[in-house]
PDB file of C-alpha atoms in Angstrom:
ATOM      1  CA  PRO I   1       0.000   0.000   0.000  1.00 75.00           C
ATOM      2  CA  GLY I   2       1.168   3.460  -0.818  1.00 85.00           C
ATOM      3  CA  PRO I   3       0.322   6.634  -2.701  1.00 88.00           C
ATOM      4  CA  LEU I   4      -0.118   4.892  -6.071  1.00 93.00           C
ATOM      5  CA  LEU I   5      -2.585   2.384  -4.656  1.00 93.00           C
ATOM      6  CA  ALA I   6      -4.472   5.136  -2.819  1.00 88.00           C
ATOM      7  CA  SER I   7      -4.646   7.113  -6.049  1.00 90.00           C
ATOM      8  CA  VAL I   8      -5.903   4.134  -8.056  1.00 93.00           C
ATOM      9  CA  ILE I   9      -8.556   3.463  -5.413  1.00 88.00           C
ATOM     10  CA  SER I  10      -9.688   7.083  -5.204  1.00 84.00           C
ATOM     11  CA  GLU I  11      -9.672   7.804  -8.956  1.00 88.00           C
ATOM     12  CA  THR I  12     -11.152   4.576 -10.349  1.00 90.00           C
ATOM     13  CA  PRO I  13     -14.776   5.415  -9.418  1.00 85.00           C
ATOM     14  CA  LYS I  14     -14.479   8.611 -11.491  1.00 84.00           C
ATOM     15  CA  ASN I  15     -12.334   7.293 -14.353  1.00 89.00           C
ATOM     16  CA  GLY I  16     -13.113   3.592 -14.574  1.00 90.00           C
ATOM     17  CA  PHE I  17     -10.814   0.671 -15.270  1.00 94.00           C
ATOM     18  CA  LYS I  18      -8.328   2.738 -17.308  1.00 95.00           C
ATOM     19  CA  THR I  19      -7.133   4.375 -14.074  1.00 95.00           C
ATOM     20  CA  GLY I  20      -4.905   1.472 -13.016  1.00 96.00           C
ATOM     21  CA  PRO I  21      -3.107   1.024 -16.355  1.00 97.00           C
ATOM     22  CA  LEU I  22      -2.647   4.782 -16.908  1.00 96.00           C
ATOM     23  CA  ILE I  23      -1.257   5.447 -13.435  1.00 96.00           C
ATOM     24  CA  THR I  24       1.013   2.423 -13.865  1.00 97.00           C
ATOM     25  CA  PHE I  25       2.237   3.752 -17.214  1.00 97.00           C
ATOM     26  CA  GLY I  26       3.124   7.097 -15.560  1.00 96.00           C
ATOM     27  CA  HIS I  27       4.837   5.196 -12.741  1.00 96.00           C
ATOM     28  CA  GLY I  28       6.737   3.190 -15.369  1.00 97.00           C
ATOM     29  CA  ILE I  29       8.037   6.378 -16.979  1.00 97.00           C
ATOM     30  CA  ALA I  30       9.414   7.484 -13.596  1.00 96.00           C
ATOM     31  CA  GLU I  31      10.892   4.024 -13.047  1.00 96.00           C
ATOM     32  CA  ILE I  32      12.685   3.907 -16.391  1.00 96.00           C
ATOM     33  CA  ILE I  33      14.150   7.348 -15.662  1.00 94.00           C
ATOM     34  CA  MET I  34      15.341   6.101 -12.265  1.00 92.00           C
ATOM     35  CA  LEU I  35      16.773   2.952 -13.856  1.00 93.00           C
ATOM     36  CA  PHE I  36      18.698   5.081 -16.358  1.00 91.00           C
ATOM     37  CA  ILE I  37      20.001   7.347 -13.566  1.00 90.00           C
ATOM     38  CA  LEU I  38      21.212   4.363 -11.549  1.00 88.00           C
ATOM     39  CA  LEU I  39      22.808   2.668 -14.556  1.00 88.00           C
ATOM     40  CA  THR I  40      24.726   5.831 -15.461  1.00 87.00           C
ATOM     41  CA  GLY I  41      26.228   6.337 -12.012  1.00 82.00           C
ATOM     42  CA  GLY I  42      23.587   8.623 -10.543  1.00 72.00           C
ATOM     43  CA  GLN I  43      23.356   6.540  -7.381  1.00 67.00           C
ATOM     44  CA  LYS I  44      26.305   8.602  -6.092  1.00 70.00           C
ATOM     45  CA  LEU I  45      23.983  11.623  -5.898  1.00 67.00           C
ATOM     46  CA  PHE I  46      21.474   9.658  -3.838  1.00 63.00           C
ATOM     47  CA  ASN I  47      24.172   8.163  -1.615  1.00 65.00           C
ATOM     48  CA  ASN I  48      24.997  11.659  -0.378  1.00 70.00           C
ATOM     49  CA  PRO I  49      23.255  11.871   3.029  1.00 73.00           C
ATOM     50  CA  LEU I  50      22.270  15.527   2.521  1.00 78.00           C
ATOM     51  CA  SER I  51      20.693  14.797  -0.873  1.00 69.00           C
ATOM     52  CA  LEU I  52      18.810  11.808   0.477  1.00 64.00           C
ATOM     53  CA  ARG I  53      17.553  13.741   3.513  1.00 74.00           C
ATOM     54  CA  THR I  54      16.475  16.690   1.362  1.00 76.00           C
ATOM     55  CA  LEU I  55      14.621  14.471  -1.116  1.00 69.00           C
ATOM     56  CA  SER I  56      13.029  12.459   1.685  1.00 69.00           C
ATOM     57  CA  LEU I  57      11.907  15.572   3.553  1.00 78.00           C
ATOM     58  CA  ALA I  58      10.491  17.245   0.437  1.00 75.00           C
ATOM     59  CA  GLY I  59       8.749  14.055  -0.669  1.00 67.00           C
ATOM     60  CA  GLY I  60       7.401  13.432   2.826  1.00 74.00           C
ATOM     61  CA  ILE I  61       5.945  16.944   2.994  1.00 80.00           C
ATOM     62  CA  ILE I  62       4.260  16.496  -0.395  1.00 73.00           C
ATOM     63  CA  LEU I  63       2.832  13.094   0.602  1.00 71.00           C
ATOM     64  CA  LEU I  64       1.613  14.551   3.903  1.00 80.00           C
ATOM     65  CA  PHE I  65      -0.119  17.376   2.014  1.00 77.00           C
ATOM     66  CA  LEU I  66      -1.742  14.859  -0.363  1.00 68.00           C
ATOM     67  CA  GLY I  67      -2.846  12.693   2.570  1.00 73.00           C
ATOM     68  CA  ILE I  68      -4.395  15.634   4.405  1.00 81.00           C
ATOM     69  CA  ASN I  69      -6.294  16.637   1.268  1.00 73.00           C
ATOM     70  CA  MET I  70      -7.570  13.065   0.864  1.00 68.00           C
ATOM     71  CA  LEU I  71      -8.742  13.030   4.483  1.00 77.00           C
ATOM     72  CA  LYS I  72     -10.500  16.375   3.994  1.00 80.00           C
ATOM     73  CA  SER I  73     -12.380  14.934   1.020  1.00 68.00           C
ATOM     74  CA  LEU I  74     -13.742  11.944   2.996  1.00 67.00           C
ATOM     75  CA  PRO I  75     -17.156  13.532   3.714  1.00 73.00           C
ATOM     76  CA  THR I  76     -17.770  14.029  -0.009  1.00 69.00           C
ATOM     77  CA  LEU I  77     -16.438  10.684  -1.294  1.00 61.00           C
ATOM     78  CA  SER I  78     -18.882   8.612  -3.273  1.00 60.00           C
ATOM     79  CA  VAL I  79     -18.778   5.300  -5.124  1.00 55.00           C
ATOM     80  CA  ASN I  80     -20.823   7.038  -7.823  1.00 56.00           C
ATOM     81  CA  PRO I  81     -19.031  10.382  -7.957  1.00 56.00           C
ATOM     82  CA  THR I  82     -20.541  13.450  -9.507  1.00 54.00           C
ATOM     83  CA  SER I  83     -17.204  15.172 -10.057  1.00 56.00           C
ATOM     84  CA  SER I  84     -15.693  15.016 -13.516  1.00 55.00           C
ATOM     85  CA  PRO I  85     -13.033  12.438 -14.331  1.00 53.00           C
ATOM     86  CA  ILE I  86      -9.356  13.299 -14.533  1.00 58.00           C
ATOM     87  CA  GLN I  87      -8.000  13.601 -18.061  1.00 61.00           C
ATOM     88  CA  LYS I  88      -5.889  10.708 -19.377  1.00 58.00           C
ATOM     89  CA  GLY I  89      -2.685  12.772 -19.383  1.00 67.00           C
ATOM     90  CA  ASN I  90      -3.257  13.777 -15.789  1.00 91.00           C
ATOM     91  CA  LEU I  91      -3.505  10.128 -14.709  1.00 93.00           C
ATOM     92  CA  LEU I  92      -0.118   9.528 -16.351  1.00 93.00           C
ATOM     93  CA  LEU I  93       1.295  12.574 -14.588  1.00 94.00           C
ATOM     94  CA  THR I  94      -0.228  11.383 -11.305  1.00 92.00           C
ATOM     95  CA  GLY I  95       1.621   8.067 -11.625  1.00 94.00           C
ATOM     96  CA  MET I  96       4.890   9.824 -12.388  1.00 94.00           C
ATOM     97  CA  LEU I  97       4.673  12.462  -9.674  1.00 92.00           C
ATOM     98  CA  LEU I  98       3.455  10.161  -6.910  1.00 91.00           C
ATOM     99  CA  SER I  99       6.416   7.903  -7.635  1.00 93.00           C
ATOM    100  CA  ILE I 100       8.994  10.670  -7.734  1.00 90.00           C
ATOM    101  CA  VAL I 101       7.881  12.420  -4.537  1.00 86.00           C
ATOM    102  CA  ASN I 102       7.609   9.204  -2.528  1.00 85.00           C
ATOM    103  CA  PRO I 103      10.789   8.938  -0.428  1.00 82.00           C
ATOM    104  CA  TYR I 104      10.212   5.210   0.026  1.00 84.00           C
ATOM    105  CA  TRP I 105      10.279   4.745  -3.751  1.00 88.00           C
ATOM    106  CA  ILE I 106      13.750   6.305  -3.886  1.00 84.00           C
ATOM    107  CA  ILE I 107      14.921   4.221  -0.932  1.00 81.00           C
ATOM    108  CA  TRP I 108      13.538   1.068  -2.588  1.00 85.00           C
ATOM    109  CA  TRP I 109      15.479   1.794  -5.772  1.00 87.00           C
ATOM    110  CA  LEU I 110      18.700   2.482  -3.827  1.00 82.00           C
ATOM    111  CA  THR I 111      18.416  -0.776  -1.893  1.00 82.00           C
ATOM    112  CA  MET I 112      16.280  -3.540  -3.398  1.00 86.00           C
ATOM    113  CA  GLY I 113      16.164  -2.051  -6.883  1.00 87.00           C
ATOM    114  CA  MET I 114      19.934  -1.581  -7.105  1.00 85.00           C
ATOM    115  CA  GLY I 115      20.478  -5.121  -5.848  1.00 86.00           C
ATOM    116  CA  LEU I 116      18.113  -6.463  -8.512  1.00 88.00           C
ATOM    117  CA  ILE I 117      19.861  -4.363 -11.183  1.00 88.00           C
ATOM    118  CA  LEU I 118      23.268  -5.748 -10.167  1.00 85.00           C
ATOM    119  CA  PHE I 119      21.893  -9.293 -10.150  1.00 88.00           C
ATOM    120  CA  SER I 120      20.240  -8.748 -13.554  1.00 91.00           C
ATOM    121  CA  LYS I 121      23.476  -7.329 -15.010  1.00 87.00           C
ATOM    122  CA  GLN I 122      25.141 -10.703 -14.426  1.00 89.00           C
ATOM    123  CA  VAL I 123      22.941 -12.127 -17.169  1.00 88.00           C
ATOM    124  CA  GLY I 124      23.890  -9.260 -19.470  1.00 84.00           C
ATOM    125  CA  SER I 125      22.100  -6.178 -20.720  1.00 80.00           C
ATOM    126  CA  GLY I 126      19.091  -8.331 -21.620  1.00 92.00           C
ATOM    127  CA  GLY I 127      18.802  -9.254 -17.954  1.00 94.00           C
ATOM    128  CA  ILE I 128      18.163  -5.654 -17.000  1.00 93.00           C
ATOM    129  CA  GLY I 129      15.453  -5.415 -19.654  1.00 93.00           C
ATOM    130  CA  ILE I 130      13.815  -8.619 -18.440  1.00 94.00           C
ATOM    131  CA  PHE I 131      13.964  -7.378 -14.827  1.00 94.00           C
ATOM    132  CA  PHE I 132      12.391  -4.056 -15.777  1.00 94.00           C
ATOM    133  CA  ILE I 133       9.649  -5.585 -17.927  1.00 96.00           C
ATOM    134  CA  GLY I 134       8.805  -8.096 -15.192  1.00 96.00           C
ATOM    135  CA  HIS I 135       8.762  -5.361 -12.578  1.00 95.00           C
ATOM    136  CA  ILE I 136       6.429  -3.130 -14.597  1.00 96.00           C
ATOM    137  CA  LEU I 137       4.175  -6.047 -15.567  1.00 97.00           C
ATOM    138  CA  ALA I 138       3.783  -6.906 -11.886  1.00 97.00           C
ATOM    139  CA  ASP I 139       2.745  -3.309 -11.144  1.00 96.00           C
ATOM    140  CA  LEU I 140       0.440  -3.253 -14.171  1.00 98.00           C
ATOM    141  CA  THR I 141      -1.215  -6.514 -13.151  1.00 98.00           C
ATOM    142  CA  TRP I 142      -1.753  -5.374  -9.560  1.00 97.00           C
ATOM    143  CA  PHE I 143      -3.067  -1.868 -10.244  1.00 97.00           C
ATOM    144  CA  SER I 144      -5.186  -3.069 -13.180  1.00 97.00           C
ATOM    145  CA  LEU I 145      -6.742  -5.751 -10.982  1.00 97.00           C
ATOM    146  CA  ILE I 146      -7.552  -3.163  -8.311  1.00 96.00           C
ATOM    147  CA  SER I 147      -9.094  -0.734 -10.797  1.00 95.00           C
ATOM    148  CA  PHE I 148     -11.029  -3.569 -12.499  1.00 95.00           C
ATOM    149  CA  LEU I 149     -12.473  -4.785  -9.190  1.00 94.00           C
ATOM    150  CA  ILE I 150     -13.444  -1.264  -8.128  1.00 91.00           C
ATOM    151  CA  SER I 151     -14.932  -0.331 -11.505  1.00 90.00           C
ATOM    152  CA  LYS I 152     -16.988  -3.550 -11.692  1.00 89.00           C
ATOM    153  CA  GLY I 153     -17.686  -3.815  -7.965  1.00 85.00           C
ATOM    154  CA  LYS I 154     -19.020  -0.307  -7.404  1.00 73.00           C
ATOM    155  CA  ARG I 155     -22.472  -1.394  -8.583  1.00 74.00           C
ATOM    156  CA  PHE I 156     -22.609  -3.708  -5.549  1.00 74.00           C
ATOM    157  CA  LEU I 157     -21.609  -0.951  -3.141  1.00 67.00           C
ATOM    158  CA  SER I 158     -23.513   1.961  -1.751  1.00 66.00           C
ATOM    159  CA  ASN I 159     -22.125   5.052  -0.065  1.00 62.00           C
ATOM    160  CA  LYS I 160     -23.155   3.571   3.283  1.00 64.00           C
TER     161      LYS I 160
END
């Protein structure tokens, strides 16, 4: 659970099934950028304690702000929303931005992600591609399943 899942859950009633795949695609864009940064030596920037603290603090503040706004909207939430859906491009941007500002996403890439990259490199450059495709397909499967269940299941739910 994290900001991407919360976003898929909150936006699917307004936007339908496409929410999960579009947010995942935006997340994938952020992930491929991060993969490129790490493969080209950019992990040195993130290994600097001041850089990591600054990014974590800024990302934490943004996530806190988003969380507070979600809590404020609780009284008006509906499984059959009357508000207009978010545009397709904005769902992509949501996936990208929620990934980038999440300090845990950066920490994951510097720990688990980097370990998986190094392991994948042993197979060759194709190994990194296979790792990345598998990683994104797992995200796509999960977030698509969530948005499918919400979009199809909302007819069985009431606001109560």
